[in-house]
Coordinates of C-alpha atoms in Angstrom, one line a residue:
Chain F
X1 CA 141.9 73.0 36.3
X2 CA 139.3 75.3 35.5
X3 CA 137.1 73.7 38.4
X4 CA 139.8 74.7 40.8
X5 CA 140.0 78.1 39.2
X6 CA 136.5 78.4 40.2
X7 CA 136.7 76.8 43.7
X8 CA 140.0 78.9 44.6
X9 CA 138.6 80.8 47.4
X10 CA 137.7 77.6 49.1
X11 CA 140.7 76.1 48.7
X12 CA 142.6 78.7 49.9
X13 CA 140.3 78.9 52.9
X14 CA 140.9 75.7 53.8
X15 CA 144.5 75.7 53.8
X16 CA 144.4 79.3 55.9
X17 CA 142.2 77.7 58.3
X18 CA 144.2 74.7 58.8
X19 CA 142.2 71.8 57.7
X20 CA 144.7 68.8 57.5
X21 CA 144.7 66.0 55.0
X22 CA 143.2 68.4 52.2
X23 CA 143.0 66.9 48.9
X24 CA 142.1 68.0 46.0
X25 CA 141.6 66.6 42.8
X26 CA 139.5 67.6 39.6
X27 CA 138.0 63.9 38.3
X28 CA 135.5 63.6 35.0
X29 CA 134.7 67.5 35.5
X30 CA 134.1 67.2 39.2
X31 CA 136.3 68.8 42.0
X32 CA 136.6 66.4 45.6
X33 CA 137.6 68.3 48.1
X34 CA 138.3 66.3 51.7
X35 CA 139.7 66.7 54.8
X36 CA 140.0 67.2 58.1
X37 CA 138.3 70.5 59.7
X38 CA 140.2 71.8 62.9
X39 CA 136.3 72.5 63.9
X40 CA 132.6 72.9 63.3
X41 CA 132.9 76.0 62.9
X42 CA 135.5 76.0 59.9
X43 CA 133.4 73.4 57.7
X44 CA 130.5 75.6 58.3
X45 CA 132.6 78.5 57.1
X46 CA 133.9 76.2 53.9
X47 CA 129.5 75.3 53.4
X48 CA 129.1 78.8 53.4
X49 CA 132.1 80.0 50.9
X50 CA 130.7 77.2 49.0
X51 CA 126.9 78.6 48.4
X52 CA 128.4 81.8 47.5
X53 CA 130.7 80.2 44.9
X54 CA 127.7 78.1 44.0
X55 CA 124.3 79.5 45.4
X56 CA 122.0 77.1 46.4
X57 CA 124.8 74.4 45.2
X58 CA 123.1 73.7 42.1
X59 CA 126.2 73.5 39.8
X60 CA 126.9 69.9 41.0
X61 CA 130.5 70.2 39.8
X62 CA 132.0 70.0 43.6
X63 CA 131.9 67.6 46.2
X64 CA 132.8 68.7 49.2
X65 CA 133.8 65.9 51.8
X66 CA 135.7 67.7 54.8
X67 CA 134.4 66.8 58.1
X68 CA 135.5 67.7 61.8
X69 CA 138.5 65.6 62.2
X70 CA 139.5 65.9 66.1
X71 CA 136.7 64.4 67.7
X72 CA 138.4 61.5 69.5
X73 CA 137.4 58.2 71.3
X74 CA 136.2 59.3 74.4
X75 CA 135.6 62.5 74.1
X76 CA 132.6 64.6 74.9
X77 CA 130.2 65.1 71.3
X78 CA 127.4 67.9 71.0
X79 CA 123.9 67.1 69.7
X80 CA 123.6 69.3 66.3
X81 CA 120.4 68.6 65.1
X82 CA 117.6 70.5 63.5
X83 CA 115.9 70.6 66.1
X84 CA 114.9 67.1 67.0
X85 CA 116.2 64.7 68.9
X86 CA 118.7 62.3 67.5
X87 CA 118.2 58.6 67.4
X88 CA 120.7 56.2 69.0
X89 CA 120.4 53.2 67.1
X90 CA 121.6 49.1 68.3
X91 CA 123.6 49.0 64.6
X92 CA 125.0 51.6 62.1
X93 CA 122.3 52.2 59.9
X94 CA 118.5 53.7 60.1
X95 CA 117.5 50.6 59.6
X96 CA 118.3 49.4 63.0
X97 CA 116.4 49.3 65.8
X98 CA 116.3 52.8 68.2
X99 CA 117.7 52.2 71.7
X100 CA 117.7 55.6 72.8
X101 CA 117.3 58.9 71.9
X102 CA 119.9 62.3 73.0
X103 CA 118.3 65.5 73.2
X104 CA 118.9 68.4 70.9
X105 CA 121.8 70.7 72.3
X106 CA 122.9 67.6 74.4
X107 CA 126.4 67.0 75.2
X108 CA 127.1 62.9 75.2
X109 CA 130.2 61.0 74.7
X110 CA 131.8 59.3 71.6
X111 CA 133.3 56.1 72.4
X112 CA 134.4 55.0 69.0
X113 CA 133.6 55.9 65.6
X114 CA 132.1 52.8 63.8
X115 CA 133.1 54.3 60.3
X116 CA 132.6 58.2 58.9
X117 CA 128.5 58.0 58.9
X118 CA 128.1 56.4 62.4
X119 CA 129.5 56.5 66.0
X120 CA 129.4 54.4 68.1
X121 CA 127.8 56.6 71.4
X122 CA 126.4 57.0 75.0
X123 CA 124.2 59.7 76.2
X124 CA 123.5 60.9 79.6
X125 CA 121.2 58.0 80.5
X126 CA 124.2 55.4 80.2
X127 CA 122.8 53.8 77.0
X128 CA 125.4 53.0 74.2
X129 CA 124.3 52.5 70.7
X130 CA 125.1 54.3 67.0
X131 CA 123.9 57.7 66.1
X132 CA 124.5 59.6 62.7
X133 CA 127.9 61.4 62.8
X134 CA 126.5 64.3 60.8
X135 CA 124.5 65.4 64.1
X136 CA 127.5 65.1 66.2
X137 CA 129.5 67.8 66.3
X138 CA 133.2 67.8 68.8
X139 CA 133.1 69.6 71.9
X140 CA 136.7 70.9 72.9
Chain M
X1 CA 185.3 119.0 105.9
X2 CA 187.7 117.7 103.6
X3 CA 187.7 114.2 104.8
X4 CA 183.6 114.4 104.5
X5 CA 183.8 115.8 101.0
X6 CA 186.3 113.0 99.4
X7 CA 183.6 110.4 99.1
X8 CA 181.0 112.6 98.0
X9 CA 183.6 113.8 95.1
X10 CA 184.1 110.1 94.1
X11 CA 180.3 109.2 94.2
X12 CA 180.7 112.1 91.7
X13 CA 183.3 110.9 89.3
X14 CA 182.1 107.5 89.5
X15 CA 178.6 108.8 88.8
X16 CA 180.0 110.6 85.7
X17 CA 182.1 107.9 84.6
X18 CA 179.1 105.5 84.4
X19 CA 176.8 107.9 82.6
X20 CA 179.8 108.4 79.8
X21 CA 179.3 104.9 79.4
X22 CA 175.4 104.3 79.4
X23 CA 174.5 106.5 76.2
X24 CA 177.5 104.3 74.1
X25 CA 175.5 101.1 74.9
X26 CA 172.3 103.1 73.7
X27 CA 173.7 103.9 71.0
X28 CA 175.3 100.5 70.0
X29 CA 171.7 99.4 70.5
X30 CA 169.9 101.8 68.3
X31 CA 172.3 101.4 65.7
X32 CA 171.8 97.8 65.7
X33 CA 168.1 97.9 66.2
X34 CA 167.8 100.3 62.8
X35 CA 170.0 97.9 61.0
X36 CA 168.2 94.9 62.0
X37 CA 165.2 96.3 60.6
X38 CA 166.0 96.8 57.0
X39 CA 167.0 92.8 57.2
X40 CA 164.0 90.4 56.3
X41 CA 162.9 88.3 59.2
X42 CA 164.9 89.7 62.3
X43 CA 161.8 91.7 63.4
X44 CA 161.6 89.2 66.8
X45 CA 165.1 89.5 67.2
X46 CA 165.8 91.8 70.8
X47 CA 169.7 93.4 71.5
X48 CA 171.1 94.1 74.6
X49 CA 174.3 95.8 75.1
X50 CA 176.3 96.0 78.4
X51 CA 179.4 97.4 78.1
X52 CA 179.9 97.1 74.7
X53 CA 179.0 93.5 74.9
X54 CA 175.9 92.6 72.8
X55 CA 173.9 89.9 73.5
X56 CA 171.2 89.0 70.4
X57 CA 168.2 87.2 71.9
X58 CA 164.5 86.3 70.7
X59 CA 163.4 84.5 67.5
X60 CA 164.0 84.1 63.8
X61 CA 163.2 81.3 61.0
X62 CA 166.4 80.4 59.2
X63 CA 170.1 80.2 60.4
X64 CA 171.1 82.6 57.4
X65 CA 168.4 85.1 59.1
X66 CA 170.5 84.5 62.7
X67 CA 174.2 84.9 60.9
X68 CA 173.0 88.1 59.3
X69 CA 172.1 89.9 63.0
X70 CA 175.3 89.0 64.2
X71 CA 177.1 89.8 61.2
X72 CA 174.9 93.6 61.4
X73 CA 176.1 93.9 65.3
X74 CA 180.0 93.3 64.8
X75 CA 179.6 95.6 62.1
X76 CA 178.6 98.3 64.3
X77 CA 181.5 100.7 65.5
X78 CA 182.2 100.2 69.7
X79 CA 180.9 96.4 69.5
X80 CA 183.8 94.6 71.4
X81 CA 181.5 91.0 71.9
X82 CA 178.5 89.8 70.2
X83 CA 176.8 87.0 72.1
X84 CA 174.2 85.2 69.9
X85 CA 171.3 83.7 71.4
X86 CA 168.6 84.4 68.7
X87 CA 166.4 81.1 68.8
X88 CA 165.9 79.6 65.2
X89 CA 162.2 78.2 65.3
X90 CA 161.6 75.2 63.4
X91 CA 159.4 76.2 60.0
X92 CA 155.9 76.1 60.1
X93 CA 154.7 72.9 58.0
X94 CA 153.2 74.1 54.5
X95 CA 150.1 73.3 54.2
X96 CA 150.4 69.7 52.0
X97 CA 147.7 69.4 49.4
X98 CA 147.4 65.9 47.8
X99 CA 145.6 65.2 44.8
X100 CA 144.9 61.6 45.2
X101 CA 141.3 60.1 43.3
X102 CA 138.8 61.0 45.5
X103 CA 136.6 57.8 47.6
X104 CA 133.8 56.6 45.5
X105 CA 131.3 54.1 47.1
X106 CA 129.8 52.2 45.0
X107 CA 126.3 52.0 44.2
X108 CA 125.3 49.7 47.2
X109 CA 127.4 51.6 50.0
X110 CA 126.2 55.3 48.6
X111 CA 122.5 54.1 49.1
X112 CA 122.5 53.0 52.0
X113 CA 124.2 55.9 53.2
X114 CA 122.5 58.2 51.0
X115 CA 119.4 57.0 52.7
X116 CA 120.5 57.6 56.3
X117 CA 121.4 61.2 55.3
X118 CA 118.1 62.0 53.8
X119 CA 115.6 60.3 56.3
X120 CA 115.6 63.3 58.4
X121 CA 114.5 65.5 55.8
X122 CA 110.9 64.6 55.1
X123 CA 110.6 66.3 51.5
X124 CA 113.6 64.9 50.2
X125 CA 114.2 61.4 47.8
X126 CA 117.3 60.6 46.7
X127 CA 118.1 58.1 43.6
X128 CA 121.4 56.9 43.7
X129 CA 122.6 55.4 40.3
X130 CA 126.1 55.0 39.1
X131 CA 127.6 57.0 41.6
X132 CA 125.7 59.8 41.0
X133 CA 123.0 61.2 43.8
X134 CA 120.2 63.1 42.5
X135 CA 118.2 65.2 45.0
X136 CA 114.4 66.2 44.4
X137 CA 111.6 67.1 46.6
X138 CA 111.2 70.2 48.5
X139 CA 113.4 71.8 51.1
X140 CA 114.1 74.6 53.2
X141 CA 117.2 76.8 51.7
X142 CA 118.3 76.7 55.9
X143 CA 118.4 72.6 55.9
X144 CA 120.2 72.4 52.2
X145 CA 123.4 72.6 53.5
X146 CA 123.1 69.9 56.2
X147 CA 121.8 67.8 54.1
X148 CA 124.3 68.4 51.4
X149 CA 127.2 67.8 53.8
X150 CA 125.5 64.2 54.7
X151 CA 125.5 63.7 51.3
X152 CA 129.0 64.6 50.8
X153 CA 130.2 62.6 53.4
X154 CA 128.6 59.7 52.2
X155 CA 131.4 59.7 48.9
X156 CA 129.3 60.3 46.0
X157 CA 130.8 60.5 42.5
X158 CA 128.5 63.8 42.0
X159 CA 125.4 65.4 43.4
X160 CA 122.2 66.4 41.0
X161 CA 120.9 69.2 42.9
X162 CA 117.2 69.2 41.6
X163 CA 115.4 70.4 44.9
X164 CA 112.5 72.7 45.1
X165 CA 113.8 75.1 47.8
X166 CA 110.6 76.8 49.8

């Protein structure tokens, strides 16, 4: 419990900022956290909770697992990466072969999500293939 | 003279009569309204009264919440009807928090998708063992959380944090 103790604000957070499915659980003195984020923009505020609870995250007592759950098939997916463009890829997995690539700040379109790390895309230029779901962020 | 003054006398009367009426209704009103408010929850709740007829309109959350206005309104002297059409909303869903065992991949799983959450981030190695990710290298304090949230989502038992931030 005393992980939870600690983690409270974030907890709490989530729940006021509606992210659905939360669980929690405290496991061999680690606390999961997971769930769906109603947006970018909430899991970015939970990140950010987080580094203050935990600055730089060094602690490694939390995992935090709650990504932006309404992105839907079909629907239109901004490209969130550093700065570079991001891959499209012929399988899940970097160690597939690249097909394409969608620029930075790109809007594209999710056609199906192949499993939490990879969906299954196509960008502007028509071409379909799998980029990293971490660099995808949903576009309402 | 006469015959033009009769129905400008009974404009008169039937002016007066109405205006006897109109400040009983405002008052039935405003002693509803202030008795409303010391009630919990009937702060959405909106009273009309015509002719000593009250009708009870807008919003509360529980049935008991909607019995109590009307109970407050016939208990207000001059009330002759109380129509109530306060709207019971359905109650807002609690926020469920389940405390299931988390996801763990296992060794094979976590790697590969350890790897794929790294290979973006040219400082950084990742050793997966036993569930548990350690993270050393260099990076910018500005990338750590993206990288930590690909990390994350790739179901780690835990995450060893051992990176040089620049």
């Amino acid at each position: 419990m005393a992980l939870q103790d600690k983690y409270q604000q974030l907890i709490s957070q989530a729940t006021s900022a509606g992210v659905s499915n939360l669980n929690v659980k405290e496991q061999d003195n680690v606390l999961y956290i997971s769930g769906d984020a109603p947006s970018a923009d909430v899991k970015n505020q939970l990140w950010d909770t987080y580094n203050t609870i935990d600055p730089d995250f060094r602690a490694g007592d939390l995992v935090l697992d709650v990504n932006v759950g309404n992105a839907v098939d079909g629907g239109k997916v901004k490209v969130v990466t550093q700065q570079s463009n991001l891959n499209i890829r012929k399988g899940p997995g970097t160690d597939q072969p690249i097909v394409g690539k969608a620029a930075h700040g790109d809007t594209i379109t999710l056609l199906s999500k192949a499993n939490a790390q990879w969906w299954l895309v196509k960008d502007n230029d028509g071409e379909e293939g799998y980029a990293y779901a971490q660099y995808l962020e949903p576009v309402s | 003279m006469n015959i033009l003054k009769a129905p400008a006398l009974m404009a008169a009367v039937v002016t007066v009569g109405m205006v006897s009426c109109k400040p009983n209704d405002a008052k039935i009103k405003t002693e509803i309204e202030t008795k409303l408010k010391t009630e919990q929850g009937l702060s959405a709740v909106t009273v009309d009264v015509q002719k000593a007829a009250v009708t009870l309109a807008g919003t509360t959350d529980s049935d008991a919440a909607k019995a109590t206005a009307e109970t407050d309104a016939k208990g207000v002297k001059g009330v002759e009807s109380v129509a109530n059409n306060i709207t019971v909303n359905a109650p807002a869903p609690t926020p469920t928090i389940t405390t299931n065992a988390p996801t763990i991949n296992p060794d094979d799983a976590l790697t590969t998708a350890v790897k794929d959450a790294t290979k973006d981030f040219a400082g950084v190695k990742a050793d997966v063992k036993d569930g548990i990710v350690t993270l050393t290298g260099d990076i910018k304090r500005a990338d750590l959380p993206k990288l930590l949230q690909g990390i994350a989502a790739s179901k780690p038992k835990k995450v060893e944090n051992k990176l040089t931030i620049k």
